[in-house]
Amino acid sequence: MSDVLLDIKNLKTHFYTETGHVTAVNGVSFNVKKGEIVGVVGESGCGKSVMSQTILRLFEEGTVEYEGEINFNGRNLLKLNKRQINKVRGNDISMIFQDPLSTLNPVHTVGRQIAESIILHQNASKKEAEEKAIELLRLVGIPSPEKRAKEYPHNLSGGMRQRAMIAVALACRPKLLIADEPTTALDVTIQAQILDLMNNLNEELDMGIIFITHDLGVVADLCSRVVVMYLGEIVEEASIEELFDRPLHPYTQGLIKSIPQLDGDRSAMLHTIEGTVPPLTRVPKGCRFAARCPFADEKCVASAPPVTEYTATQKVKCWHFEKILKNQEGIADVHTYS
Amino acid sequence: MENIGSTLTLSEARKKLKKEQQQLLKKRFFSNYSMVIGLVIVIFLMLLSFVGPYLTSYGPLDLEVNNRLQAPNADHLLGTDNFGRDLLTRIVYGARASISVGLSIAIITSIIGLAIGLYASYYKRLDQILMRICDGLMAIPGILLAIALMAALGPKVENVIIALSIVFTPYVARIVRSAALVVREQTYIEAMKAQGASSTRIIWLHVAPNVLSPLIVQATFIFADSIITEAALSFLGAGIPAPAPSWGNILYDGKLVIFNAWWMTVFPGLLIIIAVIGLNSMGDGLRDIMDPHYKKVTKKRSKAVKGKEEVA
């Protein structure tokens, strides 16, 4: 087992808004090891993006309050001052965003923007930085990088822009890359290319990746471990095999069942998880998933379940996971998806 | 596409493309009538104010007491004023004063307004302070504020520039702030933050270039506005001090003899009108060119349906 790169302990993110106090991330704990790809899944509004931005403390100071620990290489990121966190950002931890069409500044050339990160963190001259930028563009698989570096973002296609954005993020060889739904805005073929690229980069540069997505297919393809989030909490954490073979949390089960099957019955309705995510201002008292859970009883409504370690790599936050497990063995294998 | 064909044809194709792009840009520029008209007028005024003084045969303060209040004639193309000074010469020198005052105000307000707008958009608390000050300044009618400031500072060309800069800076700051607020929320700014760029760097290197086009447009309007306001100030006696010519001063002198010497009010007045129309239409044109979302462009295109068909 390689050593731990990022260790998040009981992380909470509070927002103070006009409508009241909101805890968007509530007691999240997980870790990322060196060179490991960890997937974070969950439906919209479950706190995935907030969590990822909390790691880099990207929210405006004063409107937000953090609690817990984010240990990165032995340092608690939440305790760093402004200048120290600026040194970590981009240099040790980088981030790529969801929408490649708006993550590059339209007024600067692509090469200039990659060089910017290098100039920020390394004592490189402008010329050196620009040469490095071309190298990076080559690394992420952009053809004729010398030419592309001189072009503006609007000259590039969506897939190329996402590659360029990855180049920006990789500029200083970060140890951890946070990818916040990097393929959501791209079509499937480009998506596959970007995923391949990330896989290769992960092997080549030995960097840890937190891959945030709501696409379980992508997770199955790329990640070795998965964290399932619901309403600001981690409801299940498992290795990829365990998650698809033996999901313990009803929410995870629901997610896996909701994946449309190519060879499935077309006339049948797709599986859905009933109800919607409640707003964060009205969080249920007991188990947060209780209102939508087919297994819920009084116990679930009354008190929140503890996190149980089922195996060394699989943790679940549910009162009834054993019952669910038994139930599952009866039904045909859910794991038809690969 | 690039792999097909030899390199020779490729470079040729690129040249052709570049040429086409240039032509398209030219077409777009010249189809923008207000821009062309405005630019012609502005260039004319610039020439008038910077080259004109060398071409006149009189000085702006040369008195010819015998030739007072002469109507336009061969010696004095636009006539003379009540001290016998050549009106054309005074208008040309006045153009220099008006244009240079207007230009300096446009530049100063742009720089200060840009800084205020950018910082206000970036820091919420600073925003409250700066924008309330701007609101306060904007609440007072511009000319009144300018007169008050001139009274406090004393009549001098530099003071006119200072006073009018104070009057017009809030308008620039507002525009910059509203544009910067939009840019600030863009993902690329957050991405830069995630790359570890400092606030100062983000503000000046990444937000500022994105708000330049509304700023430039606003600056041309400020240019026009300050020419009018400066003329008004001089007309009221609170602007550029007396013997030095400015359009407002000439109008002020002309007011006294308006029934005897029409030329003294008509010509400088005409020039003010031309200057303001020119600058405003250039500002309109610039906005059309720089802001691709601005609706007026499509309206104009429908007028030239033929051109549209060609493009399609």
XYZ file of C-alpha atoms in Angstrom:
650
model
C 0.000 0.000 0.000
C 1.365 3.338 -0.968
C 1.224 6.219 1.445
C -1.604 8.640 1.872
C -1.446 11.870 -0.113
C -4.605 13.623 0.970
C -6.451 12.820 4.134
C -9.742 14.551 4.794
C -11.139 14.197 8.287
C -14.635 15.178 9.288
C -14.721 18.097 6.867
C -17.606 20.509 7.161
C -18.313 23.524 4.974
C -20.789 26.043 6.297
C -22.235 28.855 4.241
C -23.881 31.868 5.726
C -26.418 33.112 3.226
C -29.397 35.429 3.302
C -31.723 32.467 3.631
C -29.843 31.094 6.578
C -27.040 28.867 7.620
C -26.321 25.964 5.303
C -23.934 23.083 5.774
C -23.165 21.947 2.250
C -20.531 19.407 3.249
C -21.253 17.666 6.499
C -18.597 15.527 8.090
C -16.840 14.075 5.063
C -13.836 11.826 5.672
C -11.839 9.987 3.061
C -8.334 9.783 1.736
C -6.456 9.631 -1.530
C -3.245 7.685 -1.865
C -0.372 8.581 -4.129
C -1.142 7.804 -7.736
C -4.650 6.660 -6.981
C -7.816 7.683 -8.804
C -10.731 8.129 -6.457
C -14.174 8.727 -7.882
C -16.733 10.873 -6.144
C -20.289 10.267 -7.320
C -23.697 11.551 -6.372
C -26.551 13.408 -7.978
C -26.702 17.154 -8.507
C -26.618 19.230 -5.368
C -25.096 16.589 -3.125
C -22.006 18.606 -2.322
C -19.434 17.066 -4.646
C -18.306 20.327 -6.155
C -18.452 22.188 -2.872
C -16.208 19.559 -1.351
C -13.704 19.811 -4.182
C -13.603 23.579 -3.967
C -13.264 23.367 -0.223
C -10.050 21.395 -0.617
C -8.499 24.406 -2.353
C -10.485 26.877 -0.277
C -11.796 28.602 -3.363
C -14.807 30.184 -1.711
C -14.707 33.813 -0.830
C -13.500 34.302 2.718
C -16.121 35.679 5.034
C -19.123 33.919 3.528
C -17.905 30.460 4.373
C -16.570 28.588 7.359
C -14.624 25.343 7.315
C -14.351 22.725 10.007
C -12.301 19.554 10.248
C -8.968 18.758 8.658
C -7.616 18.511 5.157
C -4.188 17.019 5.517
C -2.064 17.207 2.426
C 1.488 15.934 2.743
C 1.287 16.402 6.472
C -0.026 19.971 6.348
C -3.540 21.008 7.209
C -4.702 23.129 4.281
C -7.368 24.784 6.384
C -4.715 26.231 8.687
C -2.585 27.831 5.973
C -2.591 31.569 5.407
C -3.414 33.199 2.104
C 0.084 33.139 0.662
C 0.729 29.574 1.700
C -2.513 28.321 0.171
C -1.690 30.209 -3.032
C 1.559 28.233 -3.188
C -0.337 24.969 -2.839
C -2.915 25.902 -5.451
C -1.743 24.977 -8.900
C 1.610 23.786 -7.636
C 0.697 20.822 -5.439
C -3.008 20.548 -6.094
C -4.630 21.506 -9.374
C -8.161 21.531 -10.522
C -9.986 21.148 -13.801
C -13.498 22.348 -14.223
C -16.667 21.144 -15.784
C -17.159 23.511 -18.669
C -14.135 23.658 -20.953
C -15.737 26.422 -22.996
C -15.442 28.926 -20.187
C -12.358 27.827 -18.279
C -9.918 29.576 -20.589
C -9.691 33.328 -20.654
C -10.755 34.540 -24.113
C -8.290 37.424 -24.151
C -5.091 35.437 -23.707
C -3.515 32.867 -26.006
C -3.572 29.259 -24.891
C 0.198 29.116 -24.525
C 0.198 32.271 -22.463
C -2.324 30.825 -20.042
C -0.350 27.655 -19.507
C 2.822 29.694 -19.107
C 1.044 31.806 -16.510
C 0.860 28.894 -14.079
C 4.521 28.107 -14.618
C 5.535 31.721 -14.049
C 3.415 31.775 -10.906
C 5.124 28.876 -9.210
C 8.532 28.406 -10.738
C 11.337 30.822 -11.291
C 11.024 30.574 -15.027
C 11.457 33.344 -17.543
C 8.619 34.074 -19.899
C 10.399 32.349 -22.755
C 11.168 29.203 -20.793
C 7.607 29.086 -19.558
C 6.278 29.362 -23.079
C 8.540 26.556 -24.251
C 7.316 24.432 -21.383
C 3.752 25.291 -22.321
C 4.326 23.844 -25.781
C 5.736 20.678 -24.198
C 2.639 20.404 -22.040
C 0.347 20.837 -24.995
C 2.194 17.983 -26.653
C 1.851 15.905 -23.505
C -1.914 16.242 -23.494
C -2.041 15.209 -27.118
C -2.730 18.405 -29.005
C -1.423 18.211 -32.587
C 1.035 20.888 -33.770
C 1.364 22.445 -30.303
C 3.701 25.230 -31.478
C 0.902 26.632 -33.570
C -1.875 26.004 -31.085
C 0.001 27.752 -28.299
C -0.258 30.987 -30.233
C -3.986 30.652 -30.789
C -6.842 31.972 -28.728
C -9.345 29.696 -26.977
C -12.070 30.405 -29.539
C -9.888 28.804 -32.211
C -9.998 25.494 -30.362
C -12.739 22.899 -30.183
C -14.319 21.888 -26.890
C -12.232 18.750 -26.544
C -9.041 20.617 -27.338
C -9.909 23.309 -24.842
C -10.387 20.700 -22.159
C -7.002 19.259 -23.081
C -5.503 22.738 -22.884
C -7.144 23.160 -19.496
C -5.618 19.894 -18.358
C -2.283 21.230 -19.603
C -2.793 24.332 -17.456
C -3.564 22.157 -14.467
C -0.545 19.949 -15.079
C 1.825 22.847 -15.667
C 3.608 22.480 -12.344
C 3.311 18.689 -12.078
C 0.869 18.692 -9.178
C 0.703 15.716 -6.862
C -3.053 15.806 -6.798
C -5.504 16.692 -9.517
C -9.110 17.446 -8.733
C -11.259 16.889 -11.789
C -14.709 18.360 -11.287
C -16.883 16.670 -13.907
C -14.304 17.245 -16.634
C -16.178 15.267 -19.273
C -19.775 16.277 -18.640
C -19.851 18.968 -21.323
C -18.129 16.841 -23.951
C -19.556 14.343 -26.390
C -18.899 10.660 -25.882
C -15.952 10.163 -28.225
C -14.093 13.170 -26.859
C -15.031 12.022 -23.386
C -13.351 8.681 -24.020
C -10.225 10.436 -25.286
C -10.044 12.688 -22.254
C -10.514 9.720 -19.930
C -7.740 7.837 -21.710
C -5.551 10.877 -21.400
C -6.206 11.152 -17.685
C -5.498 7.483 -17.226
C -2.185 7.816 -19.056
C -1.201 10.921 -17.164
C -2.030 9.216 -13.914
C 0.388 6.422 -14.784
C 3.069 8.659 -16.273
C 3.175 11.343 -13.633
C 2.077 9.204 -10.693
C -0.363 11.805 -9.530
C -3.442 11.246 -7.410
C -6.751 12.185 -8.977
C -10.069 12.962 -7.374
C -12.548 12.415 -10.138
C -15.914 13.982 -9.524
C -18.725 12.823 -11.743
C -22.287 11.618 -11.784
C -21.538 9.107 -14.465
C -21.035 5.683 -12.937
C -19.847 4.344 -16.264
C -16.908 6.718 -16.198
C -16.181 5.718 -12.625
C -16.118 2.037 -13.537
C -13.722 2.808 -16.337
C -11.253 4.948 -14.490
C -11.313 4.772 -10.719
C -10.009 2.249 -8.266
C -12.027 3.500 -5.348
C -15.339 5.313 -5.149
C -16.945 7.631 -2.660
C -20.706 8.014 -2.918
C -22.080 11.270 -1.600
C -25.622 12.208 -0.708
C -26.682 15.581 0.655
C -23.278 16.573 1.928
C -22.437 13.237 3.472
C -20.531 10.197 2.350
C -22.994 7.327 2.389
C -20.705 4.681 1.031
C -17.063 4.235 0.250
C -15.867 1.143 -1.563
C -13.400 -0.246 -4.026
C -14.712 -0.297 -7.550
C -15.336 -4.063 -7.586
C -17.174 -3.988 -4.301
C -19.295 -1.064 -5.333
C -20.648 -2.716 -8.434
C -20.762 -6.273 -7.051
C -22.203 -5.563 -3.689
C -23.499 -2.037 -3.125
C -24.506 -1.746 0.508
C -26.268 1.575 0.647
C -29.751 1.791 -0.884
C -28.739 5.031 -2.573
C -25.783 3.409 -4.306
C -28.034 0.584 -5.325
C -30.492 3.021 -6.757
C -27.781 4.774 -8.718
C -26.485 1.541 -10.186
C -29.973 0.347 -11.074
C -30.678 3.679 -12.779
C -27.995 3.132 -15.397
C -29.711 2.398 -18.709
C -28.720 -1.035 -20.001
C -27.953 -1.530 -23.656
C -29.291 -5.077 -23.640
C -32.143 -4.333 -21.270
C -35.857 -4.399 -21.932
C -36.620 -1.267 -23.910
C -40.298 -1.177 -23.135
C -39.671 -1.131 -19.394
C -39.380 2.128 -17.534
C -35.910 3.111 -16.387
C -35.337 2.740 -12.710
C -35.462 5.992 -10.786
C -34.848 6.949 -7.212
C -38.124 8.428 -6.047
C -38.232 12.009 -4.852
C -35.602 14.714 -5.074
C -32.719 15.898 -2.990
C -34.208 18.082 -0.229
C -32.846 21.624 0.014
C -29.981 22.042 2.427
C -32.036 24.379 4.568
C -34.407 21.495 5.397
C -32.175 18.558 6.127
C -33.962 15.602 7.702
C -33.060 14.849 11.295
C -32.291 11.152 11.040
C -30.784 9.415 8.049
C -30.650 11.984 5.297
C -31.778 9.509 2.684
C -34.692 8.140 4.743
C -37.444 10.007 2.889
C -36.476 8.410 -0.412
C -35.303 5.051 0.839
C -37.373 1.916 0.203
C -35.940 0.303 3.350
C -36.541 3.160 5.733
C -38.318 2.634 9.058
C -38.796 4.597 12.292
C -35.213 4.076 13.316
C -33.967 5.745 10.154
C -36.199 8.766 10.625
C -35.305 9.105 14.297
C -31.518 8.976 14.249
C -28.659 9.132 11.783
C -26.852 5.841 11.214
C -23.155 5.476 12.057
C -20.479 4.663 9.509
C -19.866 0.919 9.556
C -16.786 -0.734 8.143
C -18.069 -3.775 6.345
C -14.703 -4.774 4.933
C -11.322 -3.091 5.061
C -12.136 -1.111 1.951
C -15.888 -0.771 2.149
C -17.664 1.554 4.525
C -21.342 2.318 4.597
C -23.608 4.676 6.463
C -26.884 2.809 6.814
C -28.842 1.031 9.551
C -30.082 -1.754 7.315
C -27.171 -2.645 5.096
C -27.124 -6.247 6.314
C -30.764 -6.709 5.449
C -30.128 -5.090 2.092
C -27.215 -7.390 1.502
C -29.330 -10.462 2.184
C -32.038 -9.164 -0.101
C -29.585 -8.636 -2.853
C -28.268 -12.149 -2.889
C -31.740 -13.303 -3.730
C -32.100 -11.055 -6.760
C -30.182 -11.672 -9.959
C -26.802 -10.078 -10.188
C -27.082 -6.323 -10.558
C -23.632 -6.272 -11.972
C -24.455 -6.585 -15.620
C -22.798 -3.297 -16.292
C -19.108 -3.226 -16.914
C -7.623 18.762 -43.170
C -4.107 19.972 -42.720
C -2.632 16.588 -43.568
C -4.170 16.608 -47.013
C -2.272 18.396 -49.743
C 1.326 19.558 -49.864
C 2.765 22.273 -47.665
C 2.844 24.701 -50.560
C -0.891 24.689 -51.044
C -1.322 24.806 -47.309
C 0.624 28.032 -46.899
C -1.181 29.433 -49.910
C -4.501 28.530 -48.404
C -3.489 30.198 -45.172
C -2.530 33.367 -46.970
C -5.819 33.352 -48.771
C -7.668 32.846 -45.519
C -5.821 35.712 -43.894
C -6.600 37.965 -46.810
C -10.240 37.005 -46.640
C -10.342 37.693 -42.939
C -8.804 41.099 -43.476
C -11.326 41.871 -46.163
C -14.139 40.776 -43.902
C -12.857 43.027 -41.154
C -12.616 45.915 -43.595
C -16.134 45.261 -44.793
C -17.420 45.137 -41.268
C -15.653 48.360 -40.455
C -16.849 50.296 -43.459
C -20.398 49.005 -43.266
C -20.518 50.619 -39.861
C -21.495 54.119 -41.011
C -21.541 55.774 -37.642
C -18.016 54.543 -36.988
C -16.738 55.846 -40.326
C -18.481 59.217 -40.012
C -17.361 59.601 -36.421
C -13.804 58.680 -37.225
C -13.633 61.148 -40.141
C -14.902 63.958 -37.914
C -12.562 63.073 -35.069
C -9.552 62.905 -37.382
C -10.571 66.261 -38.860
C -10.780 67.782 -35.381
C -7.457 66.317 -34.337
C -5.796 67.756 -37.445
C -7.526 71.073 -36.838
C -6.315 71.309 -33.275
C -2.769 70.054 -33.707
C -1.811 71.213 -37.208
C -4.220 74.126 -37.552
C -2.368 76.617 -35.311
C 0.683 76.438 -37.596
C -1.394 77.351 -40.637
C -3.135 80.450 -39.355
C -1.597 83.818 -40.194
C -2.781 85.518 -36.993
C -2.119 84.869 -33.335
C -5.052 84.043 -31.076
C -4.440 87.154 -28.988
C -3.502 89.574 -31.808
C -5.746 92.616 -31.512
C -6.726 94.644 -34.543
C -8.751 97.380 -32.955
C -9.663 98.888 -36.325
C -11.185 95.675 -37.545
C -13.547 94.920 -34.691
C -16.613 92.767 -35.323
C -16.003 92.306 -39.029
C -18.273 89.935 -40.862
C -16.569 87.003 -42.623
C -14.428 88.319 -45.472
C -11.313 87.460 -47.469
C -8.868 88.604 -44.784
C -10.746 87.105 -41.883
C -12.502 84.025 -43.188
C -14.819 83.734 -40.219
C -14.773 87.414 -39.269
C -13.356 89.034 -36.140
C -14.559 89.389 -32.579
C -15.230 92.398 -30.402
C -11.495 92.963 -29.823
C -10.663 92.541 -33.478
C -9.146 89.103 -33.017
C -9.365 86.715 -35.953
C -12.218 84.303 -35.212
C -10.858 81.411 -37.313
C -7.565 81.571 -35.440
C -9.330 81.636 -32.118
C -11.550 78.721 -33.078
C -8.539 76.697 -34.193
C -6.693 77.425 -30.949
C -9.932 76.841 -29.099
C -10.174 73.444 -30.750
C -6.739 72.669 -29.400
C -7.835 73.633 -25.901
C -11.137 71.777 -26.079
C -9.712 68.619 -27.637
C -6.737 68.435 -25.302
C -8.899 69.054 -22.246
C -11.412 66.454 -23.446
C -8.716 63.931 -24.276
C -6.924 64.342 -20.957
C -10.196 63.949 -19.083
C -11.065 60.841 -21.097
C -7.669 59.296 -20.333
C -7.579 60.241 -16.654
C -11.134 59.091 -15.959
C -10.463 55.836 -17.819
C -7.447 54.994 -15.708
C -8.934 55.981 -12.349
C -12.359 54.608 -13.226
C -10.809 51.322 -14.332
C -8.956 50.933 -11.046
C -11.989 51.859 -8.946
C -14.345 49.646 -10.950
C -12.029 46.634 -10.849
C -11.330 46.776 -7.141
C -14.983 47.485 -6.364
C -16.039 44.439 -8.336
C -13.503 42.221 -6.624
C -13.837 43.169 -2.980
C -17.387 43.241 -1.656
C -16.760 45.587 1.226
C -14.689 48.031 -0.803
C -17.502 47.915 -3.348
C -19.963 49.323 -0.816
C -17.654 52.190 0.096
C -16.522 53.118 -3.413
C -19.917 52.819 -5.026
C -21.624 54.939 -2.344
C -19.040 57.652 -2.980
C -19.721 57.362 -6.706
C -23.471 57.513 -6.085
C -22.954 60.656 -4.072
C -20.943 62.276 -6.840
C -23.453 61.236 -9.483
C -26.361 62.583 -7.482
C -25.093 66.145 -7.923
C -25.700 67.511 -11.442
C -22.396 67.362 -13.286
C -22.144 71.001 -14.273
C -23.042 72.193 -10.795
C -20.379 70.016 -9.244
C -17.868 71.223 -11.823
C -18.677 74.877 -11.082
C -18.338 74.263 -7.358
C -14.998 72.534 -7.831
C -13.761 75.297 -10.137
C -14.771 77.889 -7.589
C -12.757 76.019 -4.997
C -9.728 75.361 -7.195
C -9.529 78.606 -9.149
C -9.741 79.186 -12.926
C -6.910 77.334 -14.622
C -6.793 74.792 -17.439
C -5.344 72.120 -15.108
C -8.142 72.740 -12.663
C -10.758 72.311 -15.383
C -9.248 68.907 -16.087
C -9.179 67.967 -12.399
C -12.727 69.147 -11.771
C -14.222 67.404 -14.783
C -12.248 64.222 -14.058
C -13.856 64.115 -10.631
C -17.245 64.662 -12.224
C -16.892 61.922 -14.846
C -14.893 59.229 -13.045
C -17.966 57.680 -11.330
C -19.580 57.030 -14.718
C -16.552 55.087 -15.907
C -16.218 53.262 -12.589
C -19.853 52.120 -12.807
C -19.476 50.737 -16.298
C -16.213 48.973 -15.472
C -17.636 47.544 -12.269
C -20.714 46.091 -13.932
C -18.629 44.534 -16.697
C -16.071 43.226 -14.218
C -18.751 41.683 -12.019
C -19.741 39.476 -14.940
C -16.154 38.530 -15.748
C -15.351 37.825 -12.118
C -17.924 35.036 -11.967
C -16.524 33.301 -15.036
C -14.948 29.909 -14.572
C -11.626 31.061 -15.952
C -11.199 33.455 -13.076
C -11.940 30.667 -10.614
C -9.540 28.463 -12.548
C -6.815 31.088 -12.207
C -7.548 31.241 -8.512
C -7.236 27.468 -8.353
C -3.878 27.826 -10.064
C -2.683 29.997 -7.214
C -2.726 33.452 -8.804
C -2.883 36.357 -6.364
C -5.838 38.737 -6.346
C -3.814 41.606 -7.805
C -2.646 39.409 -10.644
C -6.161 38.184 -11.351
C -7.578 41.697 -11.282
C -5.068 43.322 -13.604
C -4.036 40.464 -15.875
C -7.222 38.493 -16.207
C -10.203 40.700 -15.439
C -8.950 44.031 -16.800
C -8.412 42.956 -20.440
C -11.971 41.637 -20.515
C -13.533 44.970 -19.571
C -11.493 47.095 -21.977
C -14.082 47.280 -24.743
C -16.909 48.836 -22.695
C -14.282 51.084 -21.136
C -13.069 52.383 -24.498
C -16.630 53.025 -25.642
C -17.420 54.865 -22.440
C -14.212 56.880 -22.761
C -15.264 58.257 -26.159
C -18.600 59.344 -24.701
C -16.780 60.973 -21.791
C -14.574 62.730 -24.341
C -17.649 64.234 -26.010
C -19.334 65.030 -22.718
C -16.317 66.790 -21.325
C -16.007 68.957 -24.436
C -19.597 70.110 -23.940
C -19.171 70.577 -20.215
C -15.900 72.431 -20.637
C -17.561 74.751 -23.164
C -20.445 75.260 -20.771
C -18.061 76.025 -17.941
C -16.132 78.534 -20.037
C -19.392 80.045 -21.209
C -20.410 80.515 -17.595
C -17.028 82.020 -16.834
C -15.887 79.149 -14.650
C -13.726 77.374 -17.210
C -10.571 78.208 -19.084
C -9.664 81.787 -18.007
C -10.488 84.671 -20.317
C -7.892 85.688 -22.863
C -6.986 82.108 -23.773
C -9.352 80.919 -26.496
C -11.701 78.014 -26.006
C -14.988 77.336 -27.726
C -16.894 78.193 -24.615
C -14.984 81.467 -24.171
C -15.676 82.535 -27.725
C -19.368 81.771 -27.223
C -19.298 83.819 -24.054
C -17.803 86.783 -25.877
C -20.245 86.286 -28.733
C -23.241 86.310 -26.424
C -22.691 90.021 -25.755
C -22.879 90.908 -29.430
C -25.189 88.186 -30.637
C -27.490 90.630 -32.494
C -24.613 92.411 -34.254
C -22.212 89.568 -34.955
C -23.916 86.226 -35.602
C -20.646 84.639 -36.701
C -19.194 84.749 -33.221
C -21.827 82.392 -31.839
C -22.626 80.321 -34.914
C -19.140 79.066 -35.814
C -17.886 77.909 -32.420
C -21.341 76.518 -31.680
C -21.260 74.595 -34.943
C -17.874 73.154 -34.095
C -19.031 71.998 -30.699
C -21.988 70.292 -32.337
C -19.801 68.642 -34.968
C -17.270 67.501 -32.378
C -19.907 65.988 -30.127
C -21.774 64.315 -32.973
C -18.503 62.935 -34.287
C -17.368 61.543 -30.953
C -20.753 60.127 -30.078
C -21.191 58.389 -33.401
C -17.671 57.014 -33.096
C -18.609 55.715 -29.665
C -21.743 54.087 -31.084
C -19.725 52.554 -33.880
C -17.078 51.270 -31.509
C -19.745 49.643 -29.397
C -21.196 47.916 -32.438
C -17.800 46.621 -33.454
C -16.552 45.621 -30.041
C -19.656 44.079 -28.574
C -20.823 41.256 -30.828
C -23.982 40.797 -28.774
C -25.216 44.299 -29.320
C -28.548 44.131 -31.132
C -28.275 47.182 -33.326
C -25.876 45.379 -35.640
C -28.501 42.942 -36.826
C -30.926 45.775 -37.431
C -28.477 47.448 -39.709
C -27.812 44.244 -41.574
C -31.467 43.821 -42.435
C -31.209 47.148 -44.221
C -28.518 45.740 -46.446
C -30.269 42.507 -47.375
C -28.107 42.133 -50.432
C -24.957 42.037 -48.380
C -26.499 39.376 -46.214
C -27.272 37.214 -49.210
C -23.725 37.495 -50.375
C -22.438 36.312 -47.052
C -24.820 33.389 -47.038
